Amino acid sequence: MGPADVRLDSLALFDSARQRVVPVALYFSSGWGPKTRLKAAILSHGYGGTNTAYSCIARNLVAQGYFVASIQHELPTDEPIPTVGPPQVVRRPNWERGVQNILFVRQELRKQYPRVDFGQLLLVGHSNGGDMAMLFAQEHPALVRRVVSLDSRRMPFPRARRPRVLSLRSSDQVADPGVLPTPAEQRRFGTAVAQLPATLHNDMWDGATPAQQQEMNALIARFLAR
């Protein structure tokens, strides 16, 4: 599937309960037929990023048969993320807001796209967005089939066989103690951890080189095919 085969759309959803706009970028196959049922993927950007800056990942997911919703989690009016104090404590409200964004977007898109399966989500998140995905997976495991962490570092991974987890790890950042499952836990729960020696933490977006994008997307495609 080439770039011309991917249709792009954007929505500015409004959550009346929280009085908050939630912008969403959508990626799906332009050849989506009337009888085709697609799987749903929710993509969450890294802190300071945008929901349109991960199109290389989103397009790869479309090629794997996914309808992709990329959420803009931070708005210009939001308070900056705390930088002082234990991250798992001071950043928790930011991740909780991300969880609420994902729940809200899932609810709204289910109404608009009834032929997309939003009951078995694939969550993909970079850095802080990966922390949101991990928290969502822990709080709502019945809604999540798989999670792809692009170098998330703060929120502990689920210790369970469902959802299945793939983590792509950069060469320059390490996760906080207790975040990644131990090798024994990885074997027990089927968690996949892949080291990317030629990729930095801040390379995991559209700014990555073609070789870096190819490596990340090949690992993700292999994980989704299992």
Short mmCIF file of C-alpha atoms in Angstrom, two decimals:
data_model
loop_
_atom_site.label_atom_id
_atom_site.label_comp_id
_atom_site.label_asym_id
_atom_site.label_seq_id
_atom_site.Cartn_x
_atom_site.Cartn_y
_atom_site.Cartn_z
CA MET A 1 0.00 0.00 0.00
CA GLY A 2 1.52 3.32 -1.09
CA PRO A 3 0.97 6.87 0.20
CA ALA A 4 -1.80 7.44 -2.34
CA ASP A 5 -3.75 4.53 -0.85
CA VAL A 6 -4.09 6.17 2.56
CA ARG A 7 -6.90 8.62 3.17
CA LEU A 8 -6.40 11.38 5.73
CA ASP A 9 -9.09 13.20 7.66
CA SER A 10 -9.24 15.38 10.76
CA LEU A 11 -11.82 15.98 13.45
CA ALA A 12 -12.14 18.49 16.28
CA LEU A 13 -14.23 16.51 18.75
CA PHE A 14 -15.72 18.33 21.73
CA ASP A 15 -16.04 16.62 25.08
CA SER A 16 -18.88 18.47 26.76
CA ALA A 17 -18.33 16.68 30.07
CA ARG A 18 -14.82 18.14 30.33
CA GLN A 19 -15.42 21.23 28.17
CA ARG A 20 -12.42 20.25 26.09
CA VAL A 21 -11.65 20.04 22.38
CA VAL A 22 -9.88 16.82 21.36
CA PRO A 23 -8.35 17.10 17.87
CA VAL A 24 -7.93 13.80 16.03
CA ALA A 25 -6.12 12.92 12.80
CA LEU A 26 -7.55 9.86 11.01
CA TYR A 27 -5.69 7.51 8.67
CA PHE A 28 -7.43 4.70 6.80
CA SER A 29 -7.37 2.89 3.48
CA SER A 30 -8.84 4.81 0.55
CA GLY A 31 -10.03 1.46 -0.78
CA TRP A 32 -12.05 0.66 2.33
CA GLY A 33 -15.02 -1.29 1.00
CA PRO A 34 -18.61 -1.22 2.30
CA LYS A 35 -18.30 -4.75 3.75
CA THR A 36 -14.78 -4.44 5.16
CA ARG A 37 -14.39 -4.34 8.94
CA LEU A 38 -11.20 -2.66 10.13
CA LYS A 39 -9.26 -2.97 13.36
CA ALA A 40 -8.80 0.19 15.44
CA ALA A 41 -5.51 1.76 16.50
CA ILE A 42 -5.12 4.77 18.79
CA LEU A 43 -1.84 6.68 18.44
CA SER A 44 -0.56 9.03 21.16
CA HIS A 45 2.26 11.48 20.47
CA GLY A 46 5.20 12.29 22.73
CA TYR A 47 5.12 15.34 24.97
CA GLY A 48 5.53 18.52 22.95
CA GLY A 49 4.65 16.69 19.74
CA THR A 50 1.63 16.76 17.49
CA ASN A 51 -0.85 14.15 16.36
CA THR A 52 0.20 14.56 12.71
CA ALA A 53 3.92 13.98 13.31
CA TYR A 54 3.73 10.16 13.32
CA SER A 55 2.35 9.56 9.84
CA CYS A 56 5.14 7.07 9.04
CA ILE A 57 3.85 4.85 11.85
CA ALA A 58 0.17 5.51 11.06
CA ARG A 59 0.57 4.62 7.37
CA ASN A 60 2.30 1.38 8.27
CA LEU A 61 -0.63 0.51 10.55
CA VAL A 62 -3.09 1.22 7.74
CA ALA A 63 -1.13 -1.24 5.61
CA GLN A 64 -1.68 -3.83 8.37
CA GLY A 65 -5.45 -3.35 8.16
CA TYR A 66 -5.97 -0.69 10.83
CA PHE A 67 -8.11 2.42 11.07
CA VAL A 68 -5.83 4.85 12.93
CA ALA A 69 -6.92 7.71 15.18
CA SER A 70 -4.04 9.93 16.26
CA ILE A 71 -5.03 12.12 19.22
CA GLN A 72 -3.71 15.59 20.05
CA HIS A 73 -3.38 15.30 23.80
CA GLU A 74 -1.82 18.65 24.71
CA LEU A 75 -3.50 21.95 23.86
CA PRO A 76 -1.86 25.41 23.93
CA THR A 77 -3.96 26.31 26.99
CA ASP A 78 -2.76 23.33 29.05
CA GLU A 79 -0.35 23.73 31.93
CA PRO A 80 3.20 22.46 31.20
CA ILE A 81 3.99 18.97 32.36
CA PRO A 82 5.71 18.95 35.79
CA THR A 83 9.47 18.48 35.70
CA VAL A 84 10.11 18.41 39.46
CA GLY A 85 9.22 15.45 41.63
CA PRO A 86 8.80 11.71 40.98
CA PRO A 87 7.50 11.40 37.38
CA GLN A 88 5.13 8.56 38.23
CA VAL A 89 3.46 10.88 40.75
CA VAL A 90 3.61 14.38 39.25
CA ARG A 91 2.85 13.29 35.67
CA ARG A 92 0.01 10.98 36.58
CA PRO A 93 -2.69 13.67 36.03
CA ASN A 94 -1.34 14.21 32.48
CA TRP A 95 -1.57 10.47 31.77
CA GLU A 96 -5.05 10.29 33.31
CA ARG A 97 -6.17 13.08 30.98
CA GLY A 98 -4.74 11.03 28.12
CA VAL A 99 -6.74 8.02 29.26
CA GLN A 100 -9.90 10.15 29.28
CA ASN A 101 -9.06 11.44 25.79
CA ILE A 102 -8.70 7.89 24.49
CA LEU A 103 -11.98 6.78 26.08
CA PHE A 104 -13.79 9.80 24.66
CA VAL A 105 -12.36 9.42 21.14
CA ARG A 106 -13.18 5.71 21.14
CA GLN A 107 -16.77 6.48 22.18
CA GLU A 108 -17.26 9.16 19.54
CA LEU A 109 -15.64 7.25 16.67
CA ARG A 110 -17.70 4.14 17.41
CA LYS A 111 -20.77 6.21 16.54
CA GLN A 112 -19.30 7.62 13.33
CA TYR A 113 -17.52 4.49 12.09
CA PRO A 114 -19.61 1.45 13.07
CA ARG A 115 -17.59 -0.85 10.78
CA VAL A 116 -14.43 -0.31 12.83
CA ASP A 117 -13.81 -2.69 15.75
CA PHE A 118 -13.16 -0.41 18.73
CA GLY A 119 -13.51 -3.26 21.20
CA GLN A 120 -10.03 -4.70 20.58
CA LEU A 121 -7.75 -1.65 20.48
CA LEU A 122 -4.16 -1.40 19.42
CA LEU A 123 -2.51 1.40 21.41
CA VAL A 124 0.68 3.01 20.10
CA GLY A 125 2.45 5.74 22.05
CA HIS A 126 5.77 7.54 21.96
CA SER A 127 7.44 8.56 25.23
CA ASN A 128 4.80 10.34 27.35
CA GLY A 129 2.13 9.07 24.96
CA GLY A 130 3.37 5.56 25.64
CA ASP A 131 2.95 6.18 29.36
CA MET A 132 -0.68 7.13 28.66
CA ALA A 133 -1.11 3.92 26.66
CA MET A 134 0.32 1.80 29.47
CA LEU A 135 -1.95 3.42 32.05
CA PHE A 136 -4.97 2.89 29.77
CA ALA A 137 -4.01 -0.76 29.31
CA GLN A 138 -3.80 -1.24 33.07
CA GLU A 139 -7.11 0.51 33.79
CA HIS A 140 -9.08 -0.89 30.81
CA PRO A 141 -7.44 -4.20 29.83
CA ALA A 142 -10.64 -5.61 28.34
CA LEU A 143 -10.55 -2.90 25.64
CA VAL A 144 -6.93 -3.43 24.59
CA ARG A 145 -5.49 -6.28 22.56
CA ARG A 146 -1.99 -4.95 21.90
CA VAL A 147 0.26 -2.06 22.94
CA VAL A 148 3.31 -0.68 21.13
CA SER A 149 5.56 1.48 23.28
CA LEU A 150 7.93 3.76 21.41
CA ASP A 151 10.44 4.21 24.23
CA SER A 152 7.99 5.05 27.03
CA ARG A 153 9.96 5.31 30.25
CA ARG A 154 7.83 6.15 33.28
CA MET A 155 4.60 4.15 33.58
CA PRO A 156 5.15 0.46 34.45
CA PHE A 157 4.18 -2.03 31.77
CA PRO A 158 1.30 -4.44 32.43
CA ARG A 159 2.42 -7.77 33.84
CA ALA A 160 -0.14 -9.90 32.02
CA ARG A 161 -0.53 -11.95 28.84
CA ARG A 162 -3.31 -9.62 27.70
CA PRO A 163 -2.70 -7.11 26.28
CA ARG A 164 0.38 -8.19 24.36
CA VAL A 165 3.15 -5.58 24.47
CA LEU A 166 5.99 -4.57 22.16
CA SER A 167 8.50 -1.97 23.32
CA LEU A 168 11.01 -0.35 20.96
CA ARG A 169 13.92 0.97 23.02
CA SER A 170 16.21 3.82 21.99
CA SER A 171 19.99 3.85 22.32
CA ASP A 172 20.18 6.98 24.52
CA GLN A 173 17.36 6.73 27.10
CA VAL A 174 16.64 4.16 29.79
CA ALA A 175 13.36 3.37 31.50
CA ASP A 176 12.84 4.10 35.17
CA PRO A 177 13.36 1.16 37.56
CA GLY A 178 10.42 -1.25 37.51
CA VAL A 179 8.94 0.06 34.24
CA LEU A 180 10.11 -2.72 31.93
CA PRO A 181 9.33 -6.35 32.75
CA THR A 182 12.35 -8.39 33.75
CA PRO A 183 13.64 -10.96 31.23
CA ALA A 184 11.79 -13.66 33.18
CA GLU A 185 8.58 -11.60 33.11
CA GLN A 186 9.02 -10.96 29.39
CA ARG A 187 9.11 -14.71 28.76
CA ARG A 188 6.19 -15.36 31.10
CA PHE A 189 3.88 -12.72 29.63
CA GLY A 190 5.10 -12.70 26.03
CA THR A 191 6.34 -9.10 26.19
CA ALA A 192 8.64 -8.21 23.30
CA VAL A 193 11.46 -5.71 23.87
CA ALA A 194 13.56 -4.64 20.89
CA GLN A 195 16.69 -2.50 21.19
CA LEU A 196 17.33 0.02 18.39
CA PRO A 197 21.07 0.77 18.57
CA ALA A 198 20.96 3.32 15.74
CA THR A 199 17.87 5.22 16.97
CA LEU A 200 17.62 7.94 19.61
CA HIS A 201 14.58 8.61 21.79
CA ASN A 202 13.74 11.74 19.80
CA ASP A 203 14.06 9.91 16.46
CA MET A 204 10.82 7.95 16.85
CA TRP A 205 8.57 10.10 14.69
CA ASP A 206 8.43 11.41 11.11
CA GLY A 207 11.84 13.01 11.64
CA ALA A 208 13.45 9.57 11.64
CA THR A 209 15.65 8.60 8.71
CA PRO A 210 14.17 6.23 6.11
CA ALA A 211 16.29 3.41 7.57
CA GLN A 212 15.05 4.12 11.09
CA GLN A 213 11.44 4.27 9.92
CA GLN A 214 11.86 0.99 8.06
CA GLU A 215 13.32 -0.75 11.12
CA MET A 216 10.57 0.47 13.46
CA ASN A 217 7.78 -0.38 11.04
CA ALA A 218 9.20 -3.84 10.30
CA LEU A 219 9.31 -4.67 14.02
CA ILE A 220 5.76 -3.39 14.51
CA ALA A 221 4.45 -5.32 11.50
CA ARG A 222 6.10 -8.52 12.76
CA PHE A 223 4.55 -8.03 16.21
CA LEU A 224 1.08 -7.45 14.74
CA ALA A 225 1.35 -10.56 12.58
CA ARG A 226 1.93 -12.85 15.59
#
